[in-house]
PDB file of C-alpha atoms in Angstrom:
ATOM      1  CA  UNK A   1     124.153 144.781  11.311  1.00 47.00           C
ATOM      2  CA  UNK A   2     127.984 145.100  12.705  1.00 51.00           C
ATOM      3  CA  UNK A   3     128.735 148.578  14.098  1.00 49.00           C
ATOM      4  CA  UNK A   4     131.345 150.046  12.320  1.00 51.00           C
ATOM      5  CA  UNK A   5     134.499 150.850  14.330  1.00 61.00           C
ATOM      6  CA  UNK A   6     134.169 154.498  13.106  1.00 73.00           C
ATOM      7  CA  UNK A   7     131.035 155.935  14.270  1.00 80.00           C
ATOM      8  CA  UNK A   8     131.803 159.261  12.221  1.00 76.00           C
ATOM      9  CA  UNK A   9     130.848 157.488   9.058  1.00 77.00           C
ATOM     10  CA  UNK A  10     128.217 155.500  10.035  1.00 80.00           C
ATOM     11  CA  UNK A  11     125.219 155.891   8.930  1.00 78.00           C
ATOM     12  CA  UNK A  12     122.405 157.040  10.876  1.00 73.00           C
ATOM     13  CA  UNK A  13     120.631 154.071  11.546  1.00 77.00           C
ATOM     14  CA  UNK A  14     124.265 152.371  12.313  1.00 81.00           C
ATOM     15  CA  UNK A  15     124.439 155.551  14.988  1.00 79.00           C
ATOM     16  CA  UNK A  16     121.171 154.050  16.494  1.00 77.00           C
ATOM     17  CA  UNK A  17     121.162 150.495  16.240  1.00 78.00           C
ATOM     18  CA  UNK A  18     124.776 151.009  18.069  1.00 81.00           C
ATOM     19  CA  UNK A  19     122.753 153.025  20.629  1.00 78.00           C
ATOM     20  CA  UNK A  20     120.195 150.641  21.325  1.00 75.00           C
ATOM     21  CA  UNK A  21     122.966 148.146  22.224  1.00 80.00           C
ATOM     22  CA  UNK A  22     124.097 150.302  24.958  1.00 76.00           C
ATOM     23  CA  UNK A  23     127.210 152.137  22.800  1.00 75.00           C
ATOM     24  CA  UNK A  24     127.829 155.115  24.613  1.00 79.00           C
ATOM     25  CA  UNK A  25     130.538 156.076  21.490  1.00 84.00           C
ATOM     26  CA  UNK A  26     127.015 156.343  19.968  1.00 83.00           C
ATOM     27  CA  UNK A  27     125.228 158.823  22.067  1.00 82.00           C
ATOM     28  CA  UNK A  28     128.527 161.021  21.552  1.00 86.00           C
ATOM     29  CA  UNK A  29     128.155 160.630  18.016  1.00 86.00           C
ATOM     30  CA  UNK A  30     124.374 161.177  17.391  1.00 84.00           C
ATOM     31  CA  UNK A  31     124.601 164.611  20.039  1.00 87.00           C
ATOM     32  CA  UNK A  32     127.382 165.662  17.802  1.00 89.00           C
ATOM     33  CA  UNK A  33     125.361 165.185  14.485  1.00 89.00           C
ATOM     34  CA  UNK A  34     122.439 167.007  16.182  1.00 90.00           C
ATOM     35  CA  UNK A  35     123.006 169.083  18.788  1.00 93.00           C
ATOM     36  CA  UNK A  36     123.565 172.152  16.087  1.00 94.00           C
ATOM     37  CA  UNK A  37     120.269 171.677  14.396  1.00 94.00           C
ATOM     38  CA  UNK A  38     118.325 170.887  17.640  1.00 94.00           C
ATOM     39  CA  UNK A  39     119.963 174.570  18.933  1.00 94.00           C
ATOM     40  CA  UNK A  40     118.943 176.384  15.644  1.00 94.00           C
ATOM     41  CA  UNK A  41     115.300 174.834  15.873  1.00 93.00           C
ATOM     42  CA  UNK A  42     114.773 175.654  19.894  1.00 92.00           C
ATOM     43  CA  UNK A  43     116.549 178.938  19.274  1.00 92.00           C
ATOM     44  CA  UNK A  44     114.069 180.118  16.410  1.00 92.00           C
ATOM     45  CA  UNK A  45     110.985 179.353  18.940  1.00 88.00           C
ATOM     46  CA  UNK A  46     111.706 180.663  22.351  1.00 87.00           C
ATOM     47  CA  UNK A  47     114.362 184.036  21.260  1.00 86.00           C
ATOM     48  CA  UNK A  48     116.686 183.173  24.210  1.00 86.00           C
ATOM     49  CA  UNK A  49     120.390 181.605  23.081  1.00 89.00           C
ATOM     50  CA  UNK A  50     121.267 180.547  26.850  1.00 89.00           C
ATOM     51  CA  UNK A  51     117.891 178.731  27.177  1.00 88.00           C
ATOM     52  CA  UNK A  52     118.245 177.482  23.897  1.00 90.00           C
ATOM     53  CA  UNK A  53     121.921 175.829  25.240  1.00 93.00           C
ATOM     54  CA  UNK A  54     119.982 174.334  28.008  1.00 92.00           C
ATOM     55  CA  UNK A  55     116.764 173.388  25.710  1.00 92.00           C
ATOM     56  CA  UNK A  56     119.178 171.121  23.672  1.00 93.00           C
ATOM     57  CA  UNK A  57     120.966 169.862  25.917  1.00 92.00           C
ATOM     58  CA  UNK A  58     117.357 168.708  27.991  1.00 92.00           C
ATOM     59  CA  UNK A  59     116.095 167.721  24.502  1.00 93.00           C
ATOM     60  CA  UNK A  60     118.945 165.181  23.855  1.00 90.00           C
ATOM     61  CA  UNK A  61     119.425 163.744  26.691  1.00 89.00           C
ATOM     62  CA  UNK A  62     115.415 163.209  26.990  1.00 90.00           C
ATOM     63  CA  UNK A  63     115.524 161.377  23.084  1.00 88.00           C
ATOM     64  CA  UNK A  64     118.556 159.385  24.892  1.00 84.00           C
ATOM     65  CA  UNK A  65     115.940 158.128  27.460  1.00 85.00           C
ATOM     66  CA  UNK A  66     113.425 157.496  25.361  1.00 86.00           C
ATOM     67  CA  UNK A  67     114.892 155.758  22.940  1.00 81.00           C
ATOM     68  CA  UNK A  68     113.291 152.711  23.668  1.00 79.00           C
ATOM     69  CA  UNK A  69     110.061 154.180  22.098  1.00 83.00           C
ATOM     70  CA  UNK A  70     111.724 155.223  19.043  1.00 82.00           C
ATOM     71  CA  UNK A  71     111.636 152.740  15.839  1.00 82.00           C
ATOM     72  CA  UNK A  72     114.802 152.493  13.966  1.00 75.00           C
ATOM     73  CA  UNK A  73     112.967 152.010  10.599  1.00 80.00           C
ATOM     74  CA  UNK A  74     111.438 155.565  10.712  1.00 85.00           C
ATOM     75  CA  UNK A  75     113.404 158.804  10.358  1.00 86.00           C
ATOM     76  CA  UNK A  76     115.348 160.420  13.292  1.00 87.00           C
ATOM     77  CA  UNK A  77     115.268 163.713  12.486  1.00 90.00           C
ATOM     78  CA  UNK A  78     111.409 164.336  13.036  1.00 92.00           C
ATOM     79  CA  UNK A  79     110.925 162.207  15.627  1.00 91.00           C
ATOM     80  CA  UNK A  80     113.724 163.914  17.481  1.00 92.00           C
ATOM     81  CA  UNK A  81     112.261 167.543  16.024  1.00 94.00           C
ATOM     82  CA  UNK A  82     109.158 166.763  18.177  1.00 93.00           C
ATOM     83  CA  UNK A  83     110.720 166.517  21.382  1.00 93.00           C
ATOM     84  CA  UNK A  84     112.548 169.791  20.784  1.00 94.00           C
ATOM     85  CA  UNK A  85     109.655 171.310  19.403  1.00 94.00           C
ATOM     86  CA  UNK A  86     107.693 169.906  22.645  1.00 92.00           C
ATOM     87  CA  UNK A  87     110.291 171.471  25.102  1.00 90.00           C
ATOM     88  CA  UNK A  88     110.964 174.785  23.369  1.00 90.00           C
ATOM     89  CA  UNK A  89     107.010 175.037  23.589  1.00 88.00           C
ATOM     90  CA  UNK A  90     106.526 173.916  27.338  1.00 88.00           C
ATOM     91  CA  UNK A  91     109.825 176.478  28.178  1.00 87.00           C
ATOM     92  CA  UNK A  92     108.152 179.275  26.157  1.00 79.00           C
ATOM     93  CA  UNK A  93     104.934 178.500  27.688  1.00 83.00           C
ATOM     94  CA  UNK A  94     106.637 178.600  31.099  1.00 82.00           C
ATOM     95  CA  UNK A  95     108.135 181.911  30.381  1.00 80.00           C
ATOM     96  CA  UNK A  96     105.352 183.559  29.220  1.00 76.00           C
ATOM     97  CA  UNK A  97     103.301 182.539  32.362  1.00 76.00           C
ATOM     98  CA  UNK A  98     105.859 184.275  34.761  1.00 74.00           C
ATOM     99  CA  UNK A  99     106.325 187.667  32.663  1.00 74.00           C
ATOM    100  CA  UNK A 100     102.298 187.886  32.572  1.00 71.00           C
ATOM    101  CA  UNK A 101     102.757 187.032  36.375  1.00 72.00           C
ATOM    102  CA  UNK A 102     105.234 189.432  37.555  1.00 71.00           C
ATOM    103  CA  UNK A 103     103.335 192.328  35.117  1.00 72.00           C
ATOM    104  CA  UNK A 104      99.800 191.052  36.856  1.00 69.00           C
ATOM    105  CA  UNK A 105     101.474 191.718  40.625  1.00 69.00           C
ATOM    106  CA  UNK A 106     103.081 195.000  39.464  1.00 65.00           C
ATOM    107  CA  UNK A 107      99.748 196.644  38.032  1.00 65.00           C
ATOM    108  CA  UNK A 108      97.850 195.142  40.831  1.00 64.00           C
ATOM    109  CA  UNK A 109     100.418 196.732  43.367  1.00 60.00           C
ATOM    110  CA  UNK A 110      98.997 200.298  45.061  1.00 53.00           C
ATOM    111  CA  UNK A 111      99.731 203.749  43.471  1.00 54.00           C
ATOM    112  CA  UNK A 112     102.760 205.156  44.733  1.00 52.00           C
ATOM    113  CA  UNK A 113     104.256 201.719  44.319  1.00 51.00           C
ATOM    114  CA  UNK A 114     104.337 201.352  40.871  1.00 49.00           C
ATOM    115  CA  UNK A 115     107.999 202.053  39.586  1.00 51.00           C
ATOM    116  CA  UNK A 116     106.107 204.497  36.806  1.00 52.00           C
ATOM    117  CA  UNK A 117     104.909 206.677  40.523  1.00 51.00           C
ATOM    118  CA  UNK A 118     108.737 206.729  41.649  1.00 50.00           C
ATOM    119  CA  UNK A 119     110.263 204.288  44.458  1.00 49.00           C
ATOM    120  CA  UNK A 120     108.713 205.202  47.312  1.00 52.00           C
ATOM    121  CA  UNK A 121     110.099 205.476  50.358  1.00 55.00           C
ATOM    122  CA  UNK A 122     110.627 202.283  52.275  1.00 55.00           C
ATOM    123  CA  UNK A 123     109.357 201.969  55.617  1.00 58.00           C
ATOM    124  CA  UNK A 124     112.231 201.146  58.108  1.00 60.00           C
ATOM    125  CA  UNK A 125     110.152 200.401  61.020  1.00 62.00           C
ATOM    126  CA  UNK A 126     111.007 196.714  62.321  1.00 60.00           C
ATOM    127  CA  UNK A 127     108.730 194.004  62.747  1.00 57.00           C
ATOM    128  CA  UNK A 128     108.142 193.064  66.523  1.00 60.00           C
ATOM    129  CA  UNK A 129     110.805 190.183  66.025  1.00 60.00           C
ATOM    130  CA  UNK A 130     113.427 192.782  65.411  1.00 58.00           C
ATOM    131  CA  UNK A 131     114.006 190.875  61.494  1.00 63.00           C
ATOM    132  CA  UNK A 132     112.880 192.761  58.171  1.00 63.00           C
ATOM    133  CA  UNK A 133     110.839 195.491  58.540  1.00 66.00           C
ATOM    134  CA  UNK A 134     107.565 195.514  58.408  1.00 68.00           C
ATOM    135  CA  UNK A 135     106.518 197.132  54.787  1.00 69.00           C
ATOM    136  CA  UNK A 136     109.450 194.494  53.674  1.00 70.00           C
ATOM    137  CA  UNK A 137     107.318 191.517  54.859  1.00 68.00           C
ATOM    138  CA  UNK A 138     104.160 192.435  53.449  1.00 72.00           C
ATOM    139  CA  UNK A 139     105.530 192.831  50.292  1.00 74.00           C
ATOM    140  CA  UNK A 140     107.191 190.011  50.565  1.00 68.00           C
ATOM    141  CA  UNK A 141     103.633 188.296  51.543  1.00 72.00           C
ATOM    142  CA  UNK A 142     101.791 189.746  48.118  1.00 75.00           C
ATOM    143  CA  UNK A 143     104.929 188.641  46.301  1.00 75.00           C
ATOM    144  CA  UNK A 144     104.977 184.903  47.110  1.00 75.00           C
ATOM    145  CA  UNK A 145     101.564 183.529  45.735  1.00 76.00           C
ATOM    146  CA  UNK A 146     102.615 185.302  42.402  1.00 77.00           C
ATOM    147  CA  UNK A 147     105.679 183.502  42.122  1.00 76.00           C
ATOM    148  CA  UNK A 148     105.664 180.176  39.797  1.00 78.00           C
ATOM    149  CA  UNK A 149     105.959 177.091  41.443  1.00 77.00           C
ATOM    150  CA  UNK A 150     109.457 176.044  41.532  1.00 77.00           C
ATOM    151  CA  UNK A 151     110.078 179.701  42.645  1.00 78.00           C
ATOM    152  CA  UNK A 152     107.696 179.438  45.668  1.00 76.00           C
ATOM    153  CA  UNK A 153     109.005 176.276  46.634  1.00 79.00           C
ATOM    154  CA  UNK A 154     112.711 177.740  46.889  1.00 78.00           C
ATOM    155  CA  UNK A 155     111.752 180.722  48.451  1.00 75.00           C
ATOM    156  CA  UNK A 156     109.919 178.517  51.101  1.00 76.00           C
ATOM    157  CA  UNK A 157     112.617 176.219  51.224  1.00 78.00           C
ATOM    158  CA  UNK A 158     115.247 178.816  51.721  1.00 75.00           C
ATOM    159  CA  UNK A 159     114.206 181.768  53.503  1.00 73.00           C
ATOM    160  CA  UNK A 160     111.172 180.274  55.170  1.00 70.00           C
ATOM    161  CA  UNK A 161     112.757 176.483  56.620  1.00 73.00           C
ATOM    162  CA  UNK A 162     116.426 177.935  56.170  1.00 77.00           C
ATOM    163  CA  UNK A 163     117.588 174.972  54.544  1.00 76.00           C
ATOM    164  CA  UNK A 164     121.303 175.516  52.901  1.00 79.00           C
ATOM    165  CA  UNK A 165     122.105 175.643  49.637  1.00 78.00           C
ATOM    166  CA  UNK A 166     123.402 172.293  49.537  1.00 79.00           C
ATOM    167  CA  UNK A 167     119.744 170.918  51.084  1.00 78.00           C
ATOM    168  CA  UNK A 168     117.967 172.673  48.225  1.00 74.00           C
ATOM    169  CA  UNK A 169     120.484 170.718  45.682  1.00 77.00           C
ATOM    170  CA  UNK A 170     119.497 168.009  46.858  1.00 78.00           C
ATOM    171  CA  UNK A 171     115.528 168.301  47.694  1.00 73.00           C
ATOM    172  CA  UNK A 172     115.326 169.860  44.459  1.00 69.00           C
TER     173      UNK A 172
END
């Protein structure tokens, strides 16, 4: 089957057999087709529109490299509705796990601390090394094995090995 010079009225399978050959023309085409019902779907699942934007974009690209495992006999649509489905579900997942984190380490936090008690007053004395002070460190220290893991990793990364921005592009 010839791929039509006009991918905008090709038909689907046309779209993907054109994809498998290595068309990028293709991949254009098929995002375009599907990006706005991928959106809609992610969008209806994890309630965010800006992580819906970057669900889509994730979830396409991921169908692009997969594509190998995909059979152009069978429907698109539902085989590409998984892997959104899939990704809106790990993300939502993921975001649950840090709110129930962050809410764990603020009820577990002393009274007087809790933002419900008032901010207390922040100790100003300064560690021995002359850095943060000291009640700034040890919350920092209860904070960090709350954090999720690409979180802790940054955190450790930055503030702990002082690596620059540009280092944590790249090691991340």
């Amino acid at each position: 089957m010839s791929t039509p010079p006009d991918l905008s009225h090709a038909s689907h399978q046309q779209v993907i057999l054109a994809i498998l050959e290595g068309g990028a023309k293709a991949c254009r085409e098929l995002y375009s087709r599907y990006e706005y019902r991928v959106f809609t779907l992610i969008d209806r699942i994890v309630h965010d529109p800006d992580g819906a934007e970057d669900l889509t974009q994730q979830t396409l690209i991921k169908a692009f490299q997969e594509f190998a495992s995909f059979k152009p006999d069978r429907p698109f649509w539902p085989w590409l509705r998984a892997i959104a489905k899939n990704n809106a579900v790990d993300y939502h997942r993921l975001k649950q796990r840090d709110t129930k984190a962050r809410q764990d380490w603020l009820n577990e936090t002393t009274p007087g601390s809790r933002l419900s008690d008032g901010v207390p007053a922040i100790d100003k004395t300064p560690s021995p090394s002359g850095g943060y002070p000291i009640a700034v460190i040890q919350a920092y220290l209860q904070a960090i094995p709350q954090l999720s893991e690409p979180y802790r990793r940054l955190y450790i990364l930055r503030d702990v090995q002082k690596q620059s921005y540009d280092d944590l592009a790249t090691e991340l």
